[in-house]
Amino acid sequence: MSLNEHSMQALSWRKLYLSRAKLKATSRTSALLSGFAMVAMVEVQLERDHKYPPGLLIAFSACTTVLVAVHLFALMISTCILPNLEAVSNVHNLNSVNESPHERMHRHIELAWAFSTVIGTLLFLTEVMLLCWVKFLPLKSSSENNSTISPGEAAAIASTCIMVPFGLVFIMFAVHFYRTLVSHKTDRQIRELEQVIRLQNQLDHRPENDDLKAAVHFP
């Protein structure tokens, strides 16, 4: 096996392990967050005597449905692809990496990872904020005074004031992480390209060196 083929196989194995790690993280995260969302939908107790704003109920129902759908979609992708990667990674043969579908299914793996870790997490933060409004909004103070907000409204507003900055920080971190990861991949590909160019130059100059040695040793 030549040095170039060995480098390509090492790169393919690294991509295989990275794809497998992403799918494992996706399956765990999606199963956990979708389960929490379903429990929140089932266990929430709506007060029959309280008139909820229609927009709040619609937003809570839509957010929960989209959250579960996104995580189940990511979980379906990871469940379908991960066994194939596990079967190849457990075989102790360098050439078995060519049988893995991680190169062809790269876009699906990245889509599942983005749905689970980025979109799904943002929807979960929104779900928690809306759940606080649905849960605490019916709570009212003992004194009927319309000039002040009720304790339930104060609790919901407090949760919103916490979640909104945290969501902005999460978005900023996601953008920063993505840009850093893209920069790292670009630098690594540049180094690998330079290494390939050096190997190509060595291979190009090898026949000249062989001819020179033959001419020196020729009687």
PDB file of C-alpha atoms in Angstrom:
ATOM      1  CA  MET A   1       0.000   0.000   0.000  1.00  0.00           C
ATOM      2  CA  SER A   2       1.396   3.391  -0.996  1.00  0.00           C
ATOM      3  CA  LEU A   3       1.658   6.332   1.359  1.00  0.00           C
ATOM      4  CA  ASN A   4      -1.079   8.225  -0.478  1.00  0.00           C
ATOM      5  CA  GLU A   5      -3.535   5.307  -0.221  1.00  0.00           C
ATOM      6  CA  HIS A   6      -2.717   4.902   3.464  1.00  0.00           C
ATOM      7  CA  SER A   7      -3.424   8.604   4.068  1.00  0.00           C
ATOM      8  CA  MET A   8      -6.745   8.404   2.230  1.00  0.00           C
ATOM      9  CA  GLN A   9      -7.820   5.372   4.260  1.00  0.00           C
ATOM     10  CA  ALA A  10      -6.829   7.079   7.509  1.00  0.00           C
ATOM     11  CA  LEU A  11      -8.898  10.119   6.508  1.00  0.00           C
ATOM     12  CA  SER A  12     -11.864   7.917   5.626  1.00  0.00           C
ATOM     13  CA  TRP A  13     -11.648   6.101   8.974  1.00  0.00           C
ATOM     14  CA  ARG A  14     -11.532   9.450  10.798  1.00  0.00           C
ATOM     15  CA  LYS A  15     -14.674  10.568   8.957  1.00  0.00           C
ATOM     16  CA  LEU A  16     -16.339   7.272   9.831  1.00  0.00           C
ATOM     17  CA  TYR A  17     -15.636   7.665  13.556  1.00  0.00           C
ATOM     18  CA  LEU A  18     -16.790  11.295  13.479  1.00  0.00           C
ATOM     19  CA  SER A  19     -20.031  10.370  11.720  1.00  0.00           C
ATOM     20  CA  ARG A  20     -20.653   7.566  14.200  1.00  0.00           C
ATOM     21  CA  ALA A  21     -20.069   9.911  17.155  1.00  0.00           C
ATOM     22  CA  LYS A  22     -22.478  12.483  15.686  1.00  0.00           C
ATOM     23  CA  LEU A  23     -25.187   9.880  15.163  1.00  0.00           C
ATOM     24  CA  LYS A  24     -24.791   8.563  18.706  1.00  0.00           C
ATOM     25  CA  ALA A  25     -25.058  12.079  20.144  1.00  0.00           C
ATOM     26  CA  THR A  26     -28.057  12.759  17.910  1.00  0.00           C
ATOM     27  CA  SER A  27     -29.918   9.631  18.999  1.00  0.00           C
ATOM     28  CA  ARG A  28     -29.339  10.291  22.711  1.00  0.00           C
ATOM     29  CA  THR A  29     -30.232  13.978  22.549  1.00  0.00           C
ATOM     30  CA  SER A  30     -33.302  13.527  20.372  1.00  0.00           C
ATOM     31  CA  ALA A  31     -34.718  10.689  22.456  1.00  0.00           C
ATOM     32  CA  LEU A  32     -34.210  12.681  25.673  1.00  0.00           C
ATOM     33  CA  LEU A  33     -35.640  16.015  24.510  1.00  0.00           C
ATOM     34  CA  SER A  34     -38.580  14.528  22.618  1.00  0.00           C
ATOM     35  CA  GLY A  35     -39.471  12.493  25.705  1.00  0.00           C
ATOM     36  CA  PHE A  36     -39.389  15.600  27.883  1.00  0.00           C
ATOM     37  CA  ALA A  37     -41.612  17.443  25.399  1.00  0.00           C
ATOM     38  CA  MET A  38     -44.191  14.658  25.373  1.00  0.00           C
ATOM     39  CA  VAL A  39     -44.224  14.494  29.166  1.00  0.00           C
ATOM     40  CA  ALA A  40     -44.685  18.266  29.347  1.00  0.00           C
ATOM     41  CA  MET A  41     -47.616  18.079  26.940  1.00  0.00           C
ATOM     42  CA  VAL A  42     -49.306  15.254  28.834  1.00  0.00           C
ATOM     43  CA  GLU A  43     -48.653  16.392  32.396  1.00  0.00           C
ATOM     44  CA  VAL A  44     -49.549  20.067  32.012  1.00  0.00           C
ATOM     45  CA  GLN A  45     -52.762  20.917  33.851  1.00  0.00           C
ATOM     46  CA  LEU A  46     -54.940  23.571  32.242  1.00  0.00           C
ATOM     47  CA  GLU A  47     -57.297  25.526  34.478  1.00  0.00           C
ATOM     48  CA  ARG A  48     -60.844  25.252  33.160  1.00  0.00           C
ATOM     49  CA  ASP A  49     -61.935  28.491  34.828  1.00  0.00           C
ATOM     50  CA  HIS A  50     -59.102  30.536  33.361  1.00  0.00           C
ATOM     51  CA  LYS A  51     -59.357  32.096  29.920  1.00  0.00           C
ATOM     52  CA  TYR A  52     -56.012  31.483  28.241  1.00  0.00           C
ATOM     53  CA  PRO A  53     -54.985  33.708  25.340  1.00  0.00           C
ATOM     54  CA  PRO A  54     -55.620  31.730  22.127  1.00  0.00           C
ATOM     55  CA  GLY A  55     -52.201  32.651  20.769  1.00  0.00           C
ATOM     56  CA  LEU A  56     -50.484  31.156  23.804  1.00  0.00           C
ATOM     57  CA  LEU A  57     -52.219  27.800  23.466  1.00  0.00           C
ATOM     58  CA  ILE A  58     -51.603  27.697  19.712  1.00  0.00           C
ATOM     59  CA  ALA A  59     -47.922  28.564  20.180  1.00  0.00           C
ATOM     60  CA  PHE A  60     -47.482  25.923  22.906  1.00  0.00           C
ATOM     61  CA  SER A  61     -49.185  23.226  20.862  1.00  0.00           C
ATOM     62  CA  ALA A  62     -47.309  24.083  17.653  1.00  0.00           C
ATOM     63  CA  CYS A  63     -43.935  24.322  19.392  1.00  0.00           C
ATOM     64  CA  THR A  64     -44.399  20.949  21.088  1.00  0.00           C
ATOM     65  CA  THR A  65     -45.486  19.282  17.849  1.00  0.00           C
ATOM     66  CA  VAL A  66     -42.620  20.711  15.811  1.00  0.00           C
ATOM     67  CA  LEU A  67     -40.150  19.869  18.584  1.00  0.00           C
ATOM     68  CA  VAL A  68     -41.203  16.223  18.694  1.00  0.00           C
ATOM     69  CA  ALA A  69     -41.310  15.971  14.891  1.00  0.00           C
ATOM     70  CA  VAL A  70     -37.812  17.428  14.479  1.00  0.00           C
ATOM     71  CA  HIS A  71     -36.269  15.170  17.096  1.00  0.00           C
ATOM     72  CA  LEU A  72     -38.050  12.071  15.806  1.00  0.00           C
ATOM     73  CA  PHE A  73     -36.834  12.843  12.294  1.00  0.00           C
ATOM     74  CA  ALA A  74     -33.260  13.147  13.545  1.00  0.00           C
ATOM     75  CA  LEU A  75     -33.721   9.974  15.587  1.00  0.00           C
ATOM     76  CA  MET A  76     -35.014   8.116  12.539  1.00  0.00           C
ATOM     77  CA  ILE A  77     -31.945   9.099  10.482  1.00  0.00           C
ATOM     78  CA  SER A  78     -29.533   8.070  13.223  1.00  0.00           C
ATOM     79  CA  THR A  79     -31.386   4.787  13.795  1.00  0.00           C
ATOM     80  CA  CYS A  80     -31.239   3.906  10.091  1.00  0.00           C
ATOM     81  CA  ILE A  81     -27.592   4.835   9.452  1.00  0.00           C
ATOM     82  CA  LEU A  82     -25.858   4.079  12.757  1.00  0.00           C
ATOM     83  CA  PRO A  83     -26.102   0.235  12.581  1.00  0.00           C
ATOM     84  CA  ASN A  84     -24.329   0.244   9.220  1.00  0.00           C
ATOM     85  CA  LEU A  85     -21.478   2.339  10.610  1.00  0.00           C
ATOM     86  CA  GLU A  86     -21.234   0.181  13.721  1.00  0.00           C
ATOM     87  CA  ALA A  87     -21.011  -2.974  11.611  1.00  0.00           C
ATOM     88  CA  VAL A  88     -18.109  -1.576   9.591  1.00  0.00           C
ATOM     89  CA  SER A  89     -16.236  -0.023  12.516  1.00  0.00           C
ATOM     90  CA  ASN A  90     -16.253  -3.311  14.422  1.00  0.00           C
ATOM     91  CA  VAL A  91     -14.477  -5.118  11.581  1.00  0.00           C
ATOM     92  CA  HIS A  92     -10.694  -5.028  12.095  1.00  0.00           C
ATOM     93  CA  ASN A  93      -9.804  -4.545   8.465  1.00  0.00           C
ATOM     94  CA  LEU A  94      -8.485  -1.362   6.875  1.00  0.00           C
ATOM     95  CA  ASN A  95     -10.264  -1.996   3.578  1.00  0.00           C
ATOM     96  CA  SER A  96     -13.665  -2.424   5.238  1.00  0.00           C
ATOM     97  CA  VAL A  97     -14.052   1.353   5.472  1.00  0.00           C
ATOM     98  CA  ASN A  98     -14.958   1.353   1.776  1.00  0.00           C
ATOM     99  CA  GLU A  99     -18.132  -0.583   2.622  1.00  0.00           C
ATOM    100  CA  SER A 100     -19.395   2.127   4.974  1.00  0.00           C
ATOM    101  CA  PRO A 101     -22.129   4.496   3.701  1.00  0.00           C
ATOM    102  CA  HIS A 102     -20.879   7.467   5.727  1.00  0.00           C
ATOM    103  CA  GLU A 103     -19.443   9.238   2.672  1.00  0.00           C
ATOM    104  CA  ARG A 104     -22.604   8.900   0.626  1.00  0.00           C
ATOM    105  CA  MET A 105     -24.922   9.705   3.567  1.00  0.00           C
ATOM    106  CA  HIS A 106     -22.817  12.626   4.786  1.00  0.00           C
ATOM    107  CA  ARG A 107     -25.551  15.212   4.140  1.00  0.00           C
ATOM    108  CA  HIS A 108     -28.145  13.147   5.988  1.00  0.00           C
ATOM    109  CA  ILE A 109     -25.830  12.766   8.981  1.00  0.00           C
ATOM    110  CA  GLU A 110     -25.136  16.499   9.106  1.00  0.00           C
ATOM    111  CA  LEU A 111     -28.855  17.223   8.733  1.00  0.00           C
ATOM    112  CA  ALA A 112     -29.750  14.944  11.645  1.00  0.00           C
ATOM    113  CA  TRP A 113     -26.988  16.455  13.783  1.00  0.00           C
ATOM    114  CA  ALA A 114     -28.150  20.016  13.018  1.00  0.00           C
ATOM    115  CA  PHE A 115     -31.801  19.161  13.706  1.00  0.00           C
ATOM    116  CA  SER A 116     -30.986  17.554  17.047  1.00  0.00           C
ATOM    117  CA  THR A 117     -28.361  19.910  18.449  1.00  0.00           C
ATOM    118  CA  VAL A 118     -29.293  23.294  16.966  1.00  0.00           C
ATOM    119  CA  ILE A 119     -32.918  23.500  15.866  1.00  0.00           C
ATOM    120  CA  GLY A 120     -34.151  20.984  18.420  1.00  0.00           C
ATOM    121  CA  THR A 121     -32.390  22.709  21.304  1.00  0.00           C
ATOM    122  CA  LEU A 122     -33.780  26.129  20.341  1.00  0.00           C
ATOM    123  CA  LEU A 123     -37.272  24.651  20.125  1.00  0.00           C
ATOM    124  CA  PHE A 124     -36.790  23.049  23.541  1.00  0.00           C
ATOM    125  CA  LEU A 125     -35.839  26.407  25.080  1.00  0.00           C
ATOM    126  CA  THR A 126     -38.942  27.934  23.517  1.00  0.00           C
ATOM    127  CA  GLU A 127     -40.985  25.023  24.838  1.00  0.00           C
ATOM    128  CA  VAL A 128     -39.796  25.658  28.401  1.00  0.00           C
ATOM    129  CA  MET A 129     -40.641  29.345  28.155  1.00  0.00           C
ATOM    130  CA  LEU A 130     -44.144  28.679  26.799  1.00  0.00           C
ATOM    131  CA  LEU A 131     -44.708  25.979  29.407  1.00  0.00           C
ATOM    132  CA  CYS A 132     -43.964  28.486  32.157  1.00  0.00           C
ATOM    133  CA  TRP A 133     -46.607  30.821  30.744  1.00  0.00           C
ATOM    134  CA  VAL A 134     -49.204  28.050  30.476  1.00  0.00           C
ATOM    135  CA  LYS A 135     -48.429  26.743  33.955  1.00  0.00           C
ATOM    136  CA  PHE A 136     -48.135  29.994  35.931  1.00  0.00           C
ATOM    137  CA  LEU A 137     -50.489  32.348  34.102  1.00  0.00           C
ATOM    138  CA  PRO A 138     -53.688  31.189  35.914  1.00  0.00           C
ATOM    139  CA  LEU A 139     -52.135  31.934  39.334  1.00  0.00           C
ATOM    140  CA  LYS A 140     -53.579  35.142  40.733  1.00  0.00           C
ATOM    141  CA  SER A 141     -53.056  37.123  43.897  1.00  0.00           C
ATOM    142  CA  SER A 142     -55.583  37.076  46.700  1.00  0.00           C
ATOM    143  CA  SER A 143     -56.281  40.784  46.414  1.00  0.00           C
ATOM    144  CA  GLU A 144     -58.138  41.770  43.261  1.00  0.00           C
ATOM    145  CA  ASN A 145     -55.983  44.667  42.122  1.00  0.00           C
ATOM    146  CA  ASN A 146     -55.708  45.194  38.375  1.00  0.00           C
ATOM    147  CA  SER A 147     -52.895  47.712  38.672  1.00  0.00           C
ATOM    148  CA  THR A 148     -50.287  45.085  39.584  1.00  0.00           C
ATOM    149  CA  ILE A 149     -49.352  41.893  37.839  1.00  0.00           C
ATOM    150  CA  SER A 150     -50.225  38.574  39.403  1.00  0.00           C
ATOM    151  CA  PRO A 151     -47.586  36.217  40.855  1.00  0.00           C
ATOM    152  CA  GLY A 152     -48.151  33.834  37.954  1.00  0.00           C
ATOM    153  CA  GLU A 153     -47.478  36.543  35.393  1.00  0.00           C
ATOM    154  CA  ALA A 154     -44.392  37.624  37.330  1.00  0.00           C
ATOM    155  CA  ALA A 155     -43.056  34.044  37.290  1.00  0.00           C
ATOM    156  CA  ALA A 156     -43.709  33.725  33.550  1.00  0.00           C
ATOM    157  CA  ILE A 157     -42.056  37.065  32.839  1.00  0.00           C
ATOM    158  CA  ALA A 158     -39.048  36.063  34.930  1.00  0.00           C
ATOM    159  CA  SER A 159     -38.645  32.826  32.963  1.00  0.00           C
ATOM    160  CA  THR A 160     -38.921  34.755  29.697  1.00  0.00           C
ATOM    161  CA  CYS A 161     -36.287  37.269  30.826  1.00  0.00           C
ATOM    162  CA  ILE A 162     -33.949  34.369  31.585  1.00  0.00           C
ATOM    163  CA  MET A 163     -34.622  32.324  28.450  1.00  0.00           C
ATOM    164  CA  VAL A 164     -34.364  35.111  25.874  1.00  0.00           C
ATOM    165  CA  PRO A 165     -30.757  36.144  26.731  1.00  0.00           C
ATOM    166  CA  PHE A 166     -29.790  32.493  27.108  1.00  0.00           C
ATOM    167  CA  GLY A 167     -31.247  31.765  23.663  1.00  0.00           C
ATOM    168  CA  LEU A 168     -29.269  34.637  22.153  1.00  0.00           C
ATOM    169  CA  VAL A 169     -26.086  33.346  23.796  1.00  0.00           C
ATOM    170  CA  PHE A 170     -26.842  29.881  22.446  1.00  0.00           C
ATOM    171  CA  ILE A 171     -27.271  31.232  18.910  1.00  0.00           C
ATOM    172  CA  MET A 172     -24.034  33.215  19.152  1.00  0.00           C
ATOM    173  CA  PHE A 173     -22.177  30.143  20.404  1.00  0.00           C
ATOM    174  CA  ALA A 174     -23.627  28.002  17.590  1.00  0.00           C
ATOM    175  CA  VAL A 175     -22.532  30.518  14.949  1.00  0.00           C
ATOM    176  CA  HIS A 176     -19.072  30.870  16.531  1.00  0.00           C
ATOM    177  CA  PHE A 177     -18.676  27.090  16.793  1.00  0.00           C
ATOM    178  CA  TYR A 178     -19.711  26.600  13.165  1.00  0.00           C
ATOM    179  CA  ARG A 179     -17.294  29.253  11.908  1.00  0.00           C
ATOM    180  CA  THR A 180     -14.455  27.826  14.014  1.00  0.00           C
ATOM    181  CA  LEU A 181     -15.188  24.311  12.759  1.00  0.00           C
ATOM    182  CA  VAL A 182     -15.254  25.449   9.127  1.00  0.00           C
ATOM    183  CA  SER A 183     -11.956  27.315   9.626  1.00  0.00           C
ATOM    184  CA  HIS A 184     -10.388  24.223  11.208  1.00  0.00           C
ATOM    185  CA  LYS A 185     -11.534  21.990   8.336  1.00  0.00           C
ATOM    186  CA  THR A 186     -10.212  24.488   5.784  1.00  0.00           C
ATOM    187  CA  ASP A 187      -6.797  24.658   7.464  1.00  0.00           C
ATOM    188  CA  ARG A 188      -6.625  20.876   7.691  1.00  0.00           C
ATOM    189  CA  GLN A 189      -7.511  20.448   4.018  1.00  0.00           C
ATOM    190  CA  ILE A 190      -4.870  23.008   3.078  1.00  0.00           C
ATOM    191  CA  ARG A 191      -2.247  21.066   5.051  1.00  0.00           C
ATOM    192  CA  GLU A 192      -3.323  17.795   3.462  1.00  0.00           C
ATOM    193  CA  LEU A 193      -3.193  19.385   0.016  1.00  0.00           C
ATOM    194  CA  GLU A 194       0.320  20.659   0.676  1.00  0.00           C
ATOM    195  CA  GLN A 195       1.334  17.178   1.799  1.00  0.00           C
ATOM    196  CA  VAL A 196      -0.087  15.680  -1.386  1.00  0.00           C
ATOM    197  CA  ILE A 197       1.795  18.252  -3.458  1.00  0.00           C
ATOM    198  CA  ARG A 198       5.048  17.381  -1.681  1.00  0.00           C
ATOM    199  CA  LEU A 199       4.463  13.689  -2.307  1.00  0.00           C
ATOM    200  CA  GLN A 200       3.703  14.390  -5.945  1.00  0.00           C
ATOM    201  CA  ASN A 201       6.912  16.394  -6.283  1.00  0.00           C
ATOM    202  CA  GLN A 202       8.885  13.566  -4.714  1.00  0.00           C
ATOM    203  CA  LEU A 203       7.334  11.089  -7.126  1.00  0.00           C
ATOM    204  CA  ASP A 204       8.034  13.389 -10.077  1.00  0.00           C
ATOM    205  CA  HIS A 205      11.713  13.770  -9.179  1.00  0.00           C
ATOM    206  CA  ARG A 206      12.275  10.095  -8.418  1.00  0.00           C
ATOM    207  CA  PRO A 207      12.793   9.007 -12.081  1.00  0.00           C
ATOM    208  CA  GLU A 208      15.385  11.779 -12.545  1.00  0.00           C
ATOM    209  CA  ASN A 209      17.263  10.580  -9.457  1.00  0.00           C
ATOM    210  CA  ASP A 210      17.124   6.991 -10.686  1.00  0.00           C
ATOM    211  CA  ASP A 211      18.495   7.994 -14.101  1.00  0.00           C
ATOM    212  CA  LEU A 212      21.234  10.010 -12.432  1.00  0.00           C
ATOM    213  CA  LYS A 213      22.248   7.049 -10.264  1.00  0.00           C
ATOM    214  CA  ALA A 214      22.227   4.728 -13.277  1.00  0.00           C
ATOM    215  CA  ALA A 215      24.420   7.139 -15.238  1.00  0.00           C
ATOM    216  CA  VAL A 216      26.908   7.418 -12.345  1.00  0.00           C
ATOM    217  CA  HIS A 217      27.189   3.646 -11.881  1.00  0.00           C
ATOM    218  CA  PHE A 218      27.314   2.919 -15.619  1.00  0.00           C
ATOM    219  CA  PRO A 219      30.849   1.609 -16.451  1.00  0.00           C
TER     220      PRO A 219
END
